Tab-separated table of C-alpha atoms in Angstrom:
chain	number	residue	atom	x	y	z
A	1	MET	CA	-88.126	95.490	45.892
A	2	SER	CA	-88.200	98.442	48.267
A	3	ASP	CA	-86.362	98.069	51.570
A	4	ALA	CA	-87.386	100.578	54.212
A	5	ALA	CA	-84.911	99.124	56.709
A	6	SER	CA	-82.107	100.879	54.846
A	7	HIS	CA	-83.330	104.315	55.925
A	8	LEU	CA	-85.100	103.524	59.213
A	9	PRO	CA	-82.809	103.834	62.281
A	10	ALA	CA	-82.690	100.872	64.653
A	11	GLY	CA	-84.770	102.745	67.246
A	12	ALA	CA	-87.566	103.144	64.702
A	13	ARG	CA	-87.816	99.394	64.080
A	14	PRO	CA	-89.947	98.105	66.965
A	15	ARG	CA	-90.294	94.453	67.885
A	16	VAL	CA	-93.475	93.116	66.278
A	17	LEU	CA	-95.760	90.239	67.245
A	18	HIS	CA	-98.206	89.143	64.526
A	19	VAL	CA	-101.313	87.303	65.740
A	20	ILE	CA	-103.478	85.149	63.458
A	21	ALA	CA	-106.614	83.195	64.331
A	22	ASP	CA	-105.285	79.761	63.331
A	23	PRO	CA	-102.452	78.262	61.257
A	24	ARG	CA	-104.348	77.921	57.964
A	25	ARG	CA	-102.627	79.481	54.941
A	26	ARG	CA	-105.360	81.686	53.526
A	27	GLY	CA	-106.633	85.262	53.604
A	28	ALA	CA	-105.464	87.236	56.612
A	29	GLN	CA	-103.139	84.417	57.677
A	30	SER	CA	-101.300	84.432	54.353
A	31	PHE	CA	-100.719	88.179	54.476
A	32	ALA	CA	-99.511	87.962	58.077
A	33	ARG	CA	-96.949	85.309	57.124
A	34	ASP	CA	-95.717	87.357	54.177
A	35	LEU	CA	-95.412	90.564	56.218
A	36	ASP	CA	-93.651	88.758	59.072
A	37	ARG	CA	-91.175	87.214	56.626
A	38	GLU	CA	-90.537	90.556	54.898
A	39	LEU	CA	-89.938	92.429	58.162
A	40	ARG	CA	-87.484	89.773	59.300
A	41	ARG	CA	-85.747	89.973	55.922
A	42	ARG	CA	-85.274	93.689	56.553
A	43	GLY	CA	-83.654	93.037	59.919
A	44	GLN	CA	-86.656	93.916	62.061
A	45	ALA	CA	-87.533	91.700	65.042
A	46	SER	CA	-90.808	89.972	64.130
A	47	ALA	CA	-92.640	86.855	65.299
A	48	LEU	CA	-95.878	85.090	64.312
A	49	ARG	CA	-98.309	83.270	66.603
A	50	ALA	CA	-101.689	81.620	66.037
A	51	LEU	CA	-104.342	81.812	68.736
A	52	ALA	CA	-105.485	78.214	68.321
A	53	PRO	CA	-105.443	75.222	65.979
A	54	HIS	CA	-108.304	75.204	63.516
A	55	PRO	CA	-111.070	72.989	64.927
A	56	ASP	CA	-111.609	71.270	61.573
A	57	ASP	CA	-107.944	70.470	61.007
A	58	ARG	CA	-106.504	68.610	63.990
A	59	ARG	CA	-103.971	67.021	61.640
A	60	SER	CA	-102.234	70.380	61.180
A	61	PRO	CA	-98.501	70.324	62.004
A	62	ASP	CA	-99.224	73.197	64.408
A	63	ALA	CA	-102.224	71.595	66.133
A	64	GLY	CA	-100.302	70.525	69.221
A	65	ARG	CA	-97.848	73.400	69.593
A	66	TYR	CA	-99.506	75.363	72.366
A	67	PRO	CA	-98.224	75.416	75.949
A	68	GLY	CA	-99.437	72.394	77.886
A	69	ALA	CA	-100.912	70.672	74.853
A	70	PRO	CA	-101.298	66.902	75.204
A	71	GLU	CA	-99.079	64.714	73.089
A	72	ARG	CA	-100.724	63.431	69.927
A	73	PRO	CA	-100.991	59.685	69.435
A	74	ALA	CA	-98.045	58.093	67.695
A	75	ALA	CA	-100.317	57.105	64.810
A	76	ALA	CA	-100.976	60.797	64.170
A	77	ARG	CA	-97.242	61.589	64.075
A	78	PRO	CA	-95.339	59.276	61.730
A	79	PRO	CA	-91.632	58.985	62.617
A	80	GLY	CA	-89.659	61.842	61.151
A	81	ALA	CA	-92.664	63.621	59.661
A	82	LEU	CA	-95.733	65.617	60.551
A	83	PRO	CA	-99.014	65.255	58.656
A	84	GLY	CA	-100.511	68.053	56.641
A	85	PRO	CA	-99.176	70.194	53.761
A	86	ARG	CA	-95.567	71.293	53.866
A	87	PRO	CA	-95.162	75.061	54.304
A	88	PRO	CA	-93.547	77.080	51.496
A	89	ALA	CA	-89.766	77.333	51.489
A	90	GLY	CA	-88.531	79.936	53.947
A	91	ALA	CA	-91.675	79.892	56.086
A	92	ALA	CA	-91.186	79.932	59.837
A	93	PRO	CA	-93.200	77.473	61.936
A	94	THR	CA	-96.288	78.957	63.548
A	95	GLY	CA	-96.497	78.687	67.323
A	96	VAL	CA	-100.022	78.037	68.593
A	97	LEU	CA	-100.817	79.841	71.836
A	98	GLY	CA	-103.666	77.747	73.226
A	99	PRO	CA	-106.590	75.378	72.661
A	100	GLY	CA	-109.165	78.041	71.711
A	101	ARG	CA	-109.214	81.644	70.558
A	102	LEU	CA	-110.616	82.990	73.838
A	103	HIS	CA	-109.530	80.186	76.150
A	104	PRO	CA	-107.959	81.560	79.380
A	105	ARG	CA	-104.757	79.656	78.635
A	106	THR	CA	-104.601	81.271	75.188
A	107	LEU	CA	-105.136	84.773	76.572
A	108	ARG	CA	-102.447	84.266	79.223
A	109	ALA	CA	-99.995	83.005	76.606
A	110	LEU	CA	-100.779	85.952	74.334
A	111	ARG	CA	-100.280	88.425	77.165
A	112	ALA	CA	-96.938	86.822	78.002
A	113	ALA	CA	-95.802	86.835	74.350
A	114	ALA	CA	-96.757	90.509	74.022
A	115	ARG	CA	-94.337	91.446	76.822
A	116	THR	CA	-91.451	90.833	74.421
A	117	ALA	CA	-93.010	93.014	71.690
A	118	ASP	CA	-93.338	96.760	71.225
A	119	VAL	CA	-96.464	96.433	69.089
A	120	VAL	CA	-98.910	93.616	68.286
A	121	VAL	CA	-100.619	93.252	64.908
A	122	ALA	CA	-103.996	91.471	65.046
A	123	HIS	CA	-104.709	90.066	61.593
A	124	GLY	CA	-108.404	89.552	60.819
A	125	LEU	CA	-111.590	89.828	62.842
A	126	GLY	CA	-110.968	86.454	64.520
A	127	THR	CA	-108.084	87.958	66.525
A	128	LEU	CA	-109.699	91.203	67.623
A	129	SER	CA	-111.396	90.036	70.837
A	130	ALA	CA	-108.362	88.074	72.035
A	131	CYS	CA	-105.942	90.970	71.523
A	132	ALA	CA	-108.280	93.529	73.108
A	133	LEU	CA	-108.767	91.297	76.164
A	134	ALA	CA	-105.219	89.989	76.575
A	135	LEU	CA	-103.550	93.382	76.147
A	136	ALA	CA	-105.940	95.357	78.382
A	137	GLY	CA	-103.965	97.140	81.086
A	138	THR	CA	-100.601	96.578	79.391
A	139	ARG	CA	-98.337	99.123	77.737
A	140	THR	CA	-98.221	97.180	74.472
A	141	PRO	CA	-100.454	98.713	71.763
A	142	PHE	CA	-102.057	96.688	69.004
A	143	VAL	CA	-102.973	97.391	65.394
A	144	HIS	CA	-105.990	95.621	63.910
A	145	VAL	CA	-105.863	94.583	60.250
A	146	SER	CA	-109.399	94.676	58.874
A	147	SER	CA	-109.771	92.293	55.940
A	148	GLY	CA	-113.283	93.431	55.068
A	149	GLU	CA	-115.196	91.187	57.482
A	150	PRO	CA	-116.912	93.737	59.790
A	151	GLY	CA	-119.584	94.676	57.242
A	152	ARG	CA	-120.702	91.059	56.952
A	153	ARG	CA	-120.308	89.936	60.550
A	154	THR	CA	-121.589	93.019	62.360
A	155	ALA	CA	-124.982	93.548	60.739
A	156	GLY	CA	-126.883	93.469	64.073
A	157	ALA	CA	-126.806	96.476	66.376
A	158	ALA	CA	-125.499	94.528	69.383
A	159	ARG	CA	-122.655	92.963	67.456
A	160	ARG	CA	-121.805	96.270	65.828
A	161	LEU	CA	-121.553	97.960	69.245
A	162	HIS	CA	-119.441	95.106	70.607
A	163	THR	CA	-117.025	95.156	67.651
A	164	GLY	CA	-116.857	98.944	67.742
A	165	ALA	CA	-115.878	98.900	71.426
A	166	LEU	CA	-113.047	96.469	70.645
A	167	LEU	CA	-111.840	98.502	67.661
A	168	HIS	CA	-111.705	101.652	69.795
A	169	ARG	CA	-109.092	99.894	71.958
A	170	ALA	CA	-106.730	99.537	68.995
A	171	ALA	CA	-103.962	102.062	68.510
A	172	ALA	CA	-104.647	101.907	64.765
A	173	VAL	CA	-106.907	100.055	62.348
A	174	THR	CA	-105.898	99.360	58.752
A	175	ALA	CA	-108.181	98.852	55.754
A	176	HIS	CA	-107.195	97.402	52.388
A	177	SER	CA	-108.905	100.153	50.377
A	178	ASP	CA	-110.292	103.671	50.811
A	179	GLU	CA	-113.783	102.245	50.323
A	180	ALA	CA	-113.270	99.802	53.214
A	181	ARG	CA	-111.828	102.616	55.333
A	182	THR	CA	-114.993	104.669	54.814
A	183	VAL	CA	-117.131	101.720	55.953
A	184	LEU	CA	-115.072	101.394	59.153
A	185	LEU	CA	-115.348	105.115	59.883
A	186	ASP	CA	-119.103	105.234	59.298
A	187	ARG	CA	-120.087	101.949	60.943
A	188	PHE	CA	-117.951	102.161	64.075
A	189	ARG	CA	-117.422	105.948	64.448
A	190	LEU	CA	-113.669	105.573	64.643
A	191	PRO	CA	-111.466	108.696	64.563
A	192	GLY	CA	-110.140	109.440	61.106
A	193	THR	CA	-106.568	109.533	62.403
A	194	VAL	CA	-106.860	105.949	63.672
A	195	VAL	CA	-107.981	104.243	60.451
A	196	ARG	CA	-105.306	103.971	57.750
A	197	THR	CA	-105.461	102.561	54.235
A	198	ILE	CA	-102.676	100.056	53.563
A	199	PRO	CA	-103.301	97.713	50.616
A	200	ASN	CA	-103.184	93.954	50.747
A	201	GLY	CA	-99.887	92.721	49.329
A	202	ARG	CA	-97.927	89.737	48.114
A	203	SER	CA	-94.281	89.140	47.277
A	204	ALA	CA	-93.668	89.100	43.532
A	205	ASP	CA	-90.715	86.757	44.072
A	206	ARG	CA	-93.077	84.042	45.329
A	207	TYR	CA	-95.348	84.191	42.267
A	208	PRO	CA	-93.156	84.159	39.153
A	209	PRO	CA	-94.970	83.810	35.815
A	210	ALA	CA	-94.449	80.687	33.737
A	211	ARG	CA	-91.615	81.469	31.322
A	212	ASP	CA	-92.847	79.260	28.504
A	213	ALA	CA	-95.149	76.389	27.563
A	214	ALA	CA	-92.668	73.812	28.839
A	215	GLU	CA	-92.685	75.339	32.328
A	216	ARG	CA	-96.481	75.416	32.269
A	217	ARG	CA	-96.617	71.719	31.349
A	218	ALA	CA	-94.148	70.941	34.146
A	219	ALA	CA	-96.348	72.783	36.660
A	220	ARG	CA	-99.345	70.768	35.487
A	221	ALA	CA	-97.450	67.522	35.793
A	222	GLY	CA	-96.437	68.364	39.350
A	223	LEU	CA	-100.102	68.836	40.287
A	224	GLY	CA	-101.373	65.820	38.361
A	225	LEU	CA	-103.256	67.983	35.859
A	226	PRO	CA	-103.754	67.269	32.135
A	227	ALA	CA	-100.799	68.405	30.069
A	228	GLU	CA	-102.895	69.785	27.214
A	229	GLY	CA	-106.063	71.848	26.904
A	230	LEU	CA	-107.382	75.048	28.440
A	231	LEU	CA	-107.320	75.188	32.239
A	232	VAL	CA	-109.024	77.702	34.534
A	233	ALA	CA	-108.002	77.946	38.210
A	234	TRP	CA	-110.242	78.633	41.201
A	235	VAL	CA	-108.599	79.183	44.616
A	236	GLY	CA	-110.320	79.632	47.968
A	237	ALA	CA	-112.249	78.128	50.860
A	238	ILE	CA	-115.183	76.073	49.597
A	239	THR	CA	-117.894	77.881	51.532
A	240	ARG	CA	-121.247	79.352	50.587
A	241	GLU	CA	-120.009	82.912	50.165
A	242	LYS	CA	-117.143	81.903	47.843
A	243	ARG	CA	-119.635	80.632	45.234
A	244	LEU	CA	-117.629	77.788	43.725
A	245	ASP	CA	-120.940	76.551	42.292
A	246	LEU	CA	-121.006	79.647	40.067
A	247	ALA	CA	-117.534	78.880	38.693
A	248	LEU	CA	-118.508	75.268	38.046
A	249	ASP	CA	-121.676	76.363	36.237
A	250	ALA	CA	-119.731	78.857	34.133
A	251	VAL	CA	-117.048	76.378	33.075
A	252	GLY	CA	-119.734	73.766	32.498
A	253	ARG	CA	-120.979	75.964	29.643
A	254	MET	CA	-117.569	75.884	27.951
A	255	PRO	CA	-116.621	72.741	26.002
A	256	ASP	CA	-112.988	71.653	26.216
A	257	VAL	CA	-112.213	73.821	29.271
A	258	ARG	CA	-111.266	72.312	32.647
A	259	LEU	CA	-111.539	73.872	36.108
A	260	ALA	CA	-108.863	73.130	38.725
A	261	VAL	CA	-110.191	73.808	42.228
A	262	ALA	CA	-107.643	74.500	44.982
A	263	GLY	CA	-109.217	74.625	48.417
A	264	ASP	CA	-111.329	72.794	50.929
A	265	GLY	CA	-114.352	73.495	53.065
A	266	PRO	CA	-117.768	72.316	54.213
A	267	LEU	CA	-119.318	72.317	50.727
A	268	ARG	CA	-116.567	70.400	48.973
A	269	ALA	CA	-118.129	66.924	49.196
A	270	ALA	CA	-121.520	68.113	47.904
A	271	LEU	CA	-120.056	70.111	45.014
A	272	GLU	CA	-117.538	67.425	44.105
A	273	SER	CA	-120.341	64.869	43.925
A	274	ARG	CA	-122.668	67.178	42.009
A	275	TYR	CA	-120.069	68.173	39.439
A	276	GLU	CA	-118.233	64.872	39.223
A	277	CYS	CA	-116.687	64.906	35.770
A	278	ALA	CA	-113.276	65.008	34.145
A	279	ARG	CA	-113.528	68.769	33.599
A	280	ALA	CA	-113.749	69.647	37.324
A	281	ILE	CA	-110.575	68.644	39.180
A	282	PHE	CA	-110.561	69.066	42.980
A	283	LEU	CA	-106.997	69.416	44.276
A	284	GLY	CA	-107.771	70.077	47.942
A	285	ASP	CA	-105.765	72.604	49.947
A	286	LEU	CA	-102.417	73.556	48.426
A	287	ALA	CA	-99.623	74.719	50.719
A	288	ASP	CA	-98.607	77.140	47.968
A	289	PRO	CA	-100.871	77.995	44.986
A	290	ALA	CA	-97.993	79.427	42.917
A	291	ALA	CA	-97.639	76.190	40.929
A	292	LEU	CA	-101.331	76.275	39.995
A	293	TYR	CA	-101.010	79.857	38.747
A	294	ARG	CA	-98.148	78.759	36.488
A	295	ALA	CA	-100.184	75.760	35.294
A	296	ALA	CA	-103.405	77.602	34.434
A	297	ASP	CA	-104.498	79.791	31.540
A	298	ALA	CA	-106.795	82.024	33.621
A	299	LEU	CA	-108.140	82.481	37.132
A	300	VAL	CA	-111.812	82.940	37.968
A	301	LEU	CA	-113.026	84.557	41.185
A	302	THR	CA	-116.766	84.175	41.782
A	303	GLY	CA	-117.558	84.796	45.452
A	304	GLU	CA	-118.660	87.731	47.558
A	305	VAL	CA	-115.826	90.265	47.748
A	306	ARG	CA	-115.543	92.890	50.504
A	307	SER	CA	-111.837	93.684	50.253
A	308	VAL	CA	-109.021	93.259	47.758
A	309	PRO	CA	-108.542	89.467	47.642
A	310	GLY	CA	-105.005	88.185	47.918
A	311	VAL	CA	-105.730	85.618	45.227
A	312	LEU	CA	-106.211	88.403	42.654
A	313	ILE	CA	-102.850	89.900	43.570
A	314	GLU	CA	-101.108	86.519	43.496
A	315	ALA	CA	-102.556	85.586	40.112
A	316	GLY	CA	-101.804	88.967	38.576
A	317	LEU	CA	-98.205	88.904	39.775
A	318	ALA	CA	-97.922	85.372	38.359
A	319	GLY	CA	-98.974	86.647	34.937
A	320	LEU	CA	-102.395	85.008	34.991
A	321	PRO	CA	-105.392	86.867	33.494
A	322	VAL	CA	-108.358	87.141	35.852
A	323	VAL	CA	-112.138	87.103	35.515
A	324	ALA	CA	-113.786	88.486	38.671
A	325	PRO	CA	-117.081	90.009	39.873
A	326	ASP	CA	-117.577	93.689	39.134
A	327	THR	CA	-117.450	95.189	42.640
A	328	GLY	CA	-115.690	98.158	44.220
A	329	PRO	CA	-112.931	96.257	46.034
A	330	VAL	CA	-112.083	94.216	42.925
A	331	ARG	CA	-111.794	97.344	40.775
A	332	ALA	CA	-108.887	98.464	42.975
A	333	ALA	CA	-106.851	95.529	41.653
A	334	VAL	CA	-108.459	94.738	38.275
A	335	GLN	CA	-108.977	97.292	35.517
A	336	ASP	CA	-111.791	95.965	33.342
A	337	GLY	CA	-110.606	95.239	29.814
A	338	VAL	CA	-107.063	96.382	30.652
A	339	THR	CA	-105.694	94.041	33.332
A	340	GLY	CA	-108.594	91.571	33.499
A	341	VAL	CA	-112.299	91.190	32.806
A	342	LEU	CA	-115.111	91.980	35.262
A	343	ALA	CA	-118.487	90.237	35.115
A	344	PRO	CA	-121.847	90.925	36.812
A	345	PRO	CA	-121.835	89.133	40.190
A	346	GLY	CA	-123.862	85.925	40.330
A	347	ASP	CA	-124.308	85.496	36.561
A	348	PRO	CA	-122.748	82.208	35.329
A	349	ALA	CA	-123.500	83.005	31.681
A	350	ALA	CA	-121.662	86.328	31.948
A	351	PHE	CA	-118.703	84.643	33.645
A	352	ALA	CA	-118.579	82.010	30.882
A	353	GLU	CA	-118.623	84.740	28.231
A	354	SER	CA	-115.846	86.678	29.993
A	355	LEU	CA	-113.725	83.546	30.386
A	356	ALA	CA	-114.173	82.678	26.724
A	357	LYS	CA	-112.987	86.155	25.768
A	358	VAL	CA	-109.874	85.865	27.945
A	359	LEU	CA	-109.002	82.345	26.825
A	360	ALA	CA	-109.577	83.037	23.144
A	361	ARG	CA	-107.396	86.032	22.481
A	362	GLU	CA	-106.929	88.599	25.247
A	363	GLY	CA	-105.153	86.615	27.937
A	364	PRO	CA	-101.455	87.388	27.306
A	365	ALA	CA	-101.954	91.143	26.944
A	366	LEU	CA	-104.175	91.275	30.030
A	367	ALA	CA	-101.666	89.276	32.065
A	368	ALA	CA	-98.753	91.557	31.175
A	369	ALA	CA	-100.797	94.665	31.989
A	370	ALA	CA	-101.968	93.129	35.284
A	371	ARG	CA	-98.435	92.508	36.512
A	372	ALA	CA	-97.358	96.039	35.538
A	373	HIS	CA	-100.398	97.510	37.336
A	374	LEU	CA	-99.967	95.478	40.532
A	375	LEU	CA	-96.205	95.749	41.091
A	376	PRO	CA	-96.082	99.405	42.276
A	377	ARG	CA	-99.346	99.173	44.246
A	378	PHE	CA	-99.652	95.703	45.798
A	379	GLU	CA	-96.151	94.221	45.749
A	380	LEU	CA	-95.111	93.380	49.288
A	381	GLY	CA	-92.069	95.666	49.286
A	382	ALA	CA	-94.165	98.820	48.850
A	383	VAL	CA	-96.796	97.563	51.306
A	384	ALA	CA	-94.140	96.750	53.920
A	385	ASP	CA	-92.759	100.293	53.629
A	386	ALA	CA	-96.142	101.631	54.750
A	387	TRP	CA	-96.347	99.055	57.539
A	388	GLN	CA	-92.914	99.904	58.905
A	389	GLY	CA	-93.892	103.554	59.119
A	390	LEU	CA	-97.152	102.775	60.934
A	391	LEU	CA	-95.558	100.321	63.378
A	392	ALA	CA	-92.825	102.805	64.292
A	393	GLU	CA	-95.512	105.435	64.873
A	394	VAL	CA	-97.743	103.435	67.230
A	395	ALA	CA	-95.155	101.299	69.105
A	396	ARG	CA	-94.927	101.824	72.847
A	397	PRO	CA	-92.454	104.464	74.108
A	398	GLY	CA	-89.095	103.303	75.416
A	399	ARG	CA	-88.915	100.302	73.103
A	400	ALA	CA	-85.645	98.404	72.898
């Protein structure tokens, strides 16, 4: 693992405040946690804060951790324990700044927290407005991490102008791929020097491959999954754009193959009822999907993809062959026929055929090639090197 702290002087390691929309462990939030942890491991001052608790998850351990929050009822806080999934080992607790993303109390708390930082990193579109508002008139710059959302959420002219005005306040904007960078430049007319390409990344140490069949069976036992038979994993939020229905249809065409679904969302109840059978196993949200990667024989990604998904990086590092939609962002992480198999988006028959190919004979070779391809490009050490350089460049003058 690369360690940029060894050749960066102390004055070039600014104090960093990472801001995420809410404490969920997915997408932009997962990357923020990993980057925060890696910077701290390198000796750089780094902290992580969530703007607000997620409105659909008031049972979160972080739901009441904002300044002035009312105490939760005793029934919601069993003695000695907090409800909700336990964070992965080594994870720092996430402080929640306020009751809502743009609540005045949240913005005041964010402004106060930013006084102790030399640079703020706003992870995901859900943090952009809060950081632009709270940091206006201060000397603390912020960097916005674009996870691919602006193309989907800024289709209208008014919203595009509003988002563009906020992005122009950022000292830098990062994109996960050159393709995404081009979209940001064209859509929002940002200066080329402001928008940087820094890939999504994950720590290889957190996603070790299963060493043998015994370790795979142990991972299945820990998740309550069948010990024998072919198992395909699906990981993500169960929403319309993630297209879990497509994965269920594809696996439904394959006798003797089970699908383990890790995630939750508004469509879970409907899909769980529609596909109620022994071959579709709904696990709910997992605090850490690494065990599922070790338990499965393949991963399938079926939804709309506008950036390089972290789940593809995690699975590849864990030695799990992947079947994913054939789109530009996915091709940055998956080489068709070499490190995984790409299928036409929205075609369940094509996904079933690709999965059958992987499960029948090509899986082990694809998995080994995937890990070798991802390590130098998307492993967190290399990604953190690029981030340390950018943060040192944009941090406010006269930092401690």
